[in-house]
Amino acid sequence: MKSSIDIHVALATLDDMEFWDDNAEEAMDRFNALLHMLYDNADEDIDTTSLENMIQYIWENWRNDSHLLDIDDDDLFDWVDQLLSTWDDEHQEPR
């Protein structure tokens, strides 16, 4: 269940975003918005492990992604929607 996960524990800090140098604060805000989009749009009864794995997937694939600051909100929302609708814990690429 979604309610058993505190999304605030998974949010990035400025230290996590040092890759971005002078844009670290903007990148942190954008990255955290992405995590909130995932959490807010996940079903209330989502499997806890699946949601945790999706959060980890976002951390691994978006934290240093050069497109993080360029992609618009609509495209991010579409990406999150696609992630939620197609996620399969058993068939994700190895991390």
JSON list of C-alpha atoms in Angstrom, two decimals:
[
{"chain": "A", "resi": 1, "resn": "MET", "atom": "CA", "xyz": [0.00, 0.00, 0.00]},
{"chain": "A", "resi": 2, "resn": "LYS", "atom": "CA", "xyz": [1.15, 3.44, -0.92]},
{"chain": "A", "resi": 3, "resn": "SER", "atom": "CA", "xyz": [0.47, 4.85, 2.54]},
{"chain": "A", "resi": 4, "resn": "SER", "atom": "CA", "xyz": [3.21, 2.68, 4.04]},
{"chain": "A", "resi": 5, "resn": "ILE", "atom": "CA", "xyz": [5.85, 4.64, 2.11]},
{"chain": "A", "resi": 6, "resn": "ASP", "atom": "CA", "xyz": [6.95, 8.11, 3.18]},
{"chain": "A", "resi": 7, "resn": "ILE", "atom": "CA", "xyz": [7.92, 9.79, -0.08]},
{"chain": "A", "resi": 8, "resn": "HIS", "atom": "CA", "xyz": [9.78, 12.50, 1.82]},
{"chain": "A", "resi": 9, "resn": "VAL", "atom": "CA", "xyz": [12.43, 9.96, 2.80]},
{"chain": "A", "resi": 10, "resn": "ALA", "atom": "CA", "xyz": [13.17, 9.35, -0.89]},
{"chain": "A", "resi": 11, "resn": "LEU", "atom": "CA", "xyz": [13.48, 13.00, -1.93]},
{"chain": "A", "resi": 12, "resn": "ALA", "atom": "CA", "xyz": [16.81, 14.38, -3.10]},
{"chain": "A", "resi": 13, "resn": "THR", "atom": "CA", "xyz": [18.89, 16.97, -1.26]},
{"chain": "A", "resi": 14, "resn": "LEU", "atom": "CA", "xyz": [21.35, 19.43, -2.74]},
{"chain": "A", "resi": 15, "resn": "ASP", "atom": "CA", "xyz": [24.18, 17.05, -1.82]},
{"chain": "A", "resi": 16, "resn": "ASP", "atom": "CA", "xyz": [22.54, 14.33, -3.94]},
{"chain": "A", "resi": 17, "resn": "MET", "atom": "CA", "xyz": [22.54, 16.64, -6.95]},
{"chain": "A", "resi": 18, "resn": "GLU", "atom": "CA", "xyz": [26.18, 17.79, -6.94]},
{"chain": "A", "resi": 19, "resn": "PHE", "atom": "CA", "xyz": [26.49, 16.49, -10.52]},
{"chain": "A", "resi": 20, "resn": "TRP", "atom": "CA", "xyz": [24.52, 19.56, -11.57]},
{"chain": "A", "resi": 21, "resn": "ASP", "atom": "CA", "xyz": [26.97, 22.13, -10.13]},
{"chain": "A", "resi": 22, "resn": "ASP", "atom": "CA", "xyz": [25.35, 25.58, -10.42]},
{"chain": "A", "resi": 23, "resn": "ASN", "atom": "CA", "xyz": [21.99, 24.07, -11.37]},
{"chain": "A", "resi": 24, "resn": "ALA", "atom": "CA", "xyz": [21.82, 21.71, -8.38]},
{"chain": "A", "resi": 25, "resn": "GLU", "atom": "CA", "xyz": [18.87, 23.45, -6.73]},
{"chain": "A", "resi": 26, "resn": "GLU", "atom": "CA", "xyz": [16.82, 23.52, -9.92]},
{"chain": "A", "resi": 27, "resn": "ALA", "atom": "CA", "xyz": [17.69, 19.88, -10.61]},
{"chain": "A", "resi": 28, "resn": "MET", "atom": "CA", "xyz": [16.75, 18.90, -7.05]},
{"chain": "A", "resi": 29, "resn": "ASP", "atom": "CA", "xyz": [13.37, 20.62, -7.36]},
{"chain": "A", "resi": 30, "resn": "ARG", "atom": "CA", "xyz": [12.71, 18.99, -10.73]},
{"chain": "A", "resi": 31, "resn": "PHE", "atom": "CA", "xyz": [13.80, 15.56, -9.54]},
{"chain": "A", "resi": 32, "resn": "ASN", "atom": "CA", "xyz": [11.67, 15.79, -6.40]},
{"chain": "A", "resi": 33, "resn": "ALA", "atom": "CA", "xyz": [8.70, 16.90, -8.51]},
{"chain": "A", "resi": 34, "resn": "LEU", "atom": "CA", "xyz": [9.18, 13.73, -10.57]},
{"chain": "A", "resi": 35, "resn": "LEU", "atom": "CA", "xyz": [9.16, 11.58, -7.42]},
{"chain": "A", "resi": 36, "resn": "HIS", "atom": "CA", "xyz": [6.02, 13.35, -6.20]},
{"chain": "A", "resi": 37, "resn": "MET", "atom": "CA", "xyz": [4.35, 12.78, -9.58]},
{"chain": "A", "resi": 38, "resn": "LEU", "atom": "CA", "xyz": [5.01, 9.07, -9.23]},
{"chain": "A", "resi": 39, "resn": "TYR", "atom": "CA", "xyz": [3.74, 8.91, -5.67]},
{"chain": "A", "resi": 40, "resn": "ASP", "atom": "CA", "xyz": [0.69, 11.10, -6.27]},
{"chain": "A", "resi": 41, "resn": "ASN", "atom": "CA", "xyz": [-0.41, 9.12, -9.33]},
{"chain": "A", "resi": 42, "resn": "ALA", "atom": "CA", "xyz": [0.20, 5.64, -7.92]},
{"chain": "A", "resi": 43, "resn": "ASP", "atom": "CA", "xyz": [-2.91, 3.72, -6.89]},
{"chain": "A", "resi": 44, "resn": "GLU", "atom": "CA", "xyz": [-3.55, 3.66, -3.16]},
{"chain": "A", "resi": 45, "resn": "ASP", "atom": "CA", "xyz": [-3.35, -0.14, -3.17]},
{"chain": "A", "resi": 46, "resn": "ILE", "atom": "CA", "xyz": [-0.11, -0.39, -5.18]},
{"chain": "A", "resi": 47, "resn": "ASP", "atom": "CA", "xyz": [2.26, -3.10, -4.00]},
{"chain": "A", "resi": 48, "resn": "THR", "atom": "CA", "xyz": [4.79, -1.49, -1.66]},
{"chain": "A", "resi": 49, "resn": "THR", "atom": "CA", "xyz": [7.73, -3.32, -3.21]},
{"chain": "A", "resi": 50, "resn": "SER", "atom": "CA", "xyz": [6.71, -2.20, -6.70]},
{"chain": "A", "resi": 51, "resn": "LEU", "atom": "CA", "xyz": [6.49, 1.43, -5.63]},
{"chain": "A", "resi": 52, "resn": "GLU", "atom": "CA", "xyz": [9.85, 1.21, -3.86]},
{"chain": "A", "resi": 53, "resn": "ASN", "atom": "CA", "xyz": [11.37, -0.31, -6.99]},
{"chain": "A", "resi": 54, "resn": "MET", "atom": "CA", "xyz": [9.92, 2.46, -9.16]},
{"chain": "A", "resi": 55, "resn": "ILE", "atom": "CA", "xyz": [11.37, 5.08, -6.82]},
{"chain": "A", "resi": 56, "resn": "GLN", "atom": "CA", "xyz": [14.76, 3.36, -7.06]},
{"chain": "A", "resi": 57, "resn": "TYR", "atom": "CA", "xyz": [14.40, 3.21, -10.85]},
{"chain": "A", "resi": 58, "resn": "ILE", "atom": "CA", "xyz": [13.83, 6.96, -10.97]},
{"chain": "A", "resi": 59, "resn": "TRP", "atom": "CA", "xyz": [16.85, 7.54, -8.76]},
{"chain": "A", "resi": 60, "resn": "GLU", "atom": "CA", "xyz": [19.05, 5.41, -10.99]},
{"chain": "A", "resi": 61, "resn": "ASN", "atom": "CA", "xyz": [17.79, 6.78, -14.29]},
{"chain": "A", "resi": 62, "resn": "TRP", "atom": "CA", "xyz": [16.93, 10.44, -13.73]},
{"chain": "A", "resi": 63, "resn": "ARG", "atom": "CA", "xyz": [19.21, 11.90, -11.05]},
{"chain": "A", "resi": 64, "resn": "ASN", "atom": "CA", "xyz": [22.06, 12.61, -13.48]},
{"chain": "A", "resi": 65, "resn": "ASP", "atom": "CA", "xyz": [20.08, 12.57, -16.71]},
{"chain": "A", "resi": 66, "resn": "SER", "atom": "CA", "xyz": [21.03, 15.51, -18.89]},
{"chain": "A", "resi": 67, "resn": "HIS", "atom": "CA", "xyz": [17.39, 15.97, -19.97]},
{"chain": "A", "resi": 68, "resn": "LEU", "atom": "CA", "xyz": [16.06, 16.47, -16.43]},
{"chain": "A", "resi": 69, "resn": "LEU", "atom": "CA", "xyz": [16.03, 20.26, -16.70]},
{"chain": "A", "resi": 70, "resn": "ASP", "atom": "CA", "xyz": [14.87, 20.35, -20.32]},
{"chain": "A", "resi": 71, "resn": "ILE", "atom": "CA", "xyz": [11.83, 18.07, -20.30]},
{"chain": "A", "resi": 72, "resn": "ASP", "atom": "CA", "xyz": [8.49, 19.78, -19.73]},
{"chain": "A", "resi": 73, "resn": "ASP", "atom": "CA", "xyz": [5.94, 18.81, -17.09]},
{"chain": "A", "resi": 74, "resn": "ASP", "atom": "CA", "xyz": [3.54, 17.23, -19.58]},
{"chain": "A", "resi": 75, "resn": "ASP", "atom": "CA", "xyz": [6.25, 14.92, -20.90]},
{"chain": "A", "resi": 76, "resn": "LEU", "atom": "CA", "xyz": [7.34, 14.01, -17.36]},
{"chain": "A", "resi": 77, "resn": "PHE", "atom": "CA", "xyz": [3.76, 13.26, -16.45]},
{"chain": "A", "resi": 78, "resn": "ASP", "atom": "CA", "xyz": [3.43, 11.04, -19.54]},
{"chain": "A", "resi": 79, "resn": "TRP", "atom": "CA", "xyz": [6.65, 9.24, -18.57]},
{"chain": "A", "resi": 80, "resn": "VAL", "atom": "CA", "xyz": [5.34, 8.60, -15.05]},
{"chain": "A", "resi": 81, "resn": "ASP", "atom": "CA", "xyz": [1.99, 7.45, -16.39]},
{"chain": "A", "resi": 82, "resn": "GLN", "atom": "CA", "xyz": [3.76, 5.02, -18.73]},
{"chain": "A", "resi": 83, "resn": "LEU", "atom": "CA", "xyz": [5.97, 3.76, -15.91]},
{"chain": "A", "resi": 84, "resn": "LEU", "atom": "CA", "xyz": [2.97, 3.09, -13.67]},
{"chain": "A", "resi": 85, "resn": "SER", "atom": "CA", "xyz": [0.97, 1.37, -16.39]},
{"chain": "A", "resi": 86, "resn": "THR", "atom": "CA", "xyz": [3.76, -0.91, -17.64]},
{"chain": "A", "resi": 87, "resn": "TRP", "atom": "CA", "xyz": [5.80, -1.67, -14.51]},
{"chain": "A", "resi": 88, "resn": "ASP", "atom": "CA", "xyz": [6.54, -5.34, -13.91]},
{"chain": "A", "resi": 89, "resn": "ASP", "atom": "CA", "xyz": [8.95, -6.13, -11.08]},
{"chain": "A", "resi": 90, "resn": "GLU", "atom": "CA", "xyz": [9.90, -9.44, -12.61]},
{"chain": "A", "resi": 91, "resn": "HIS", "atom": "CA", "xyz": [10.81, -8.07, -16.01]},
{"chain": "A", "resi": 92, "resn": "GLN", "atom": "CA", "xyz": [12.71, -4.88, -15.27]},
{"chain": "A", "resi": 93, "resn": "GLU", "atom": "CA", "xyz": [16.23, -4.48, -16.54]},
{"chain": "A", "resi": 94, "resn": "PRO", "atom": "CA", "xyz": [18.87, -5.49, -14.00]},
{"chain": "A", "resi": 95, "resn": "ARG", "atom": "CA", "xyz": [19.91, -2.63, -11.77]}
]
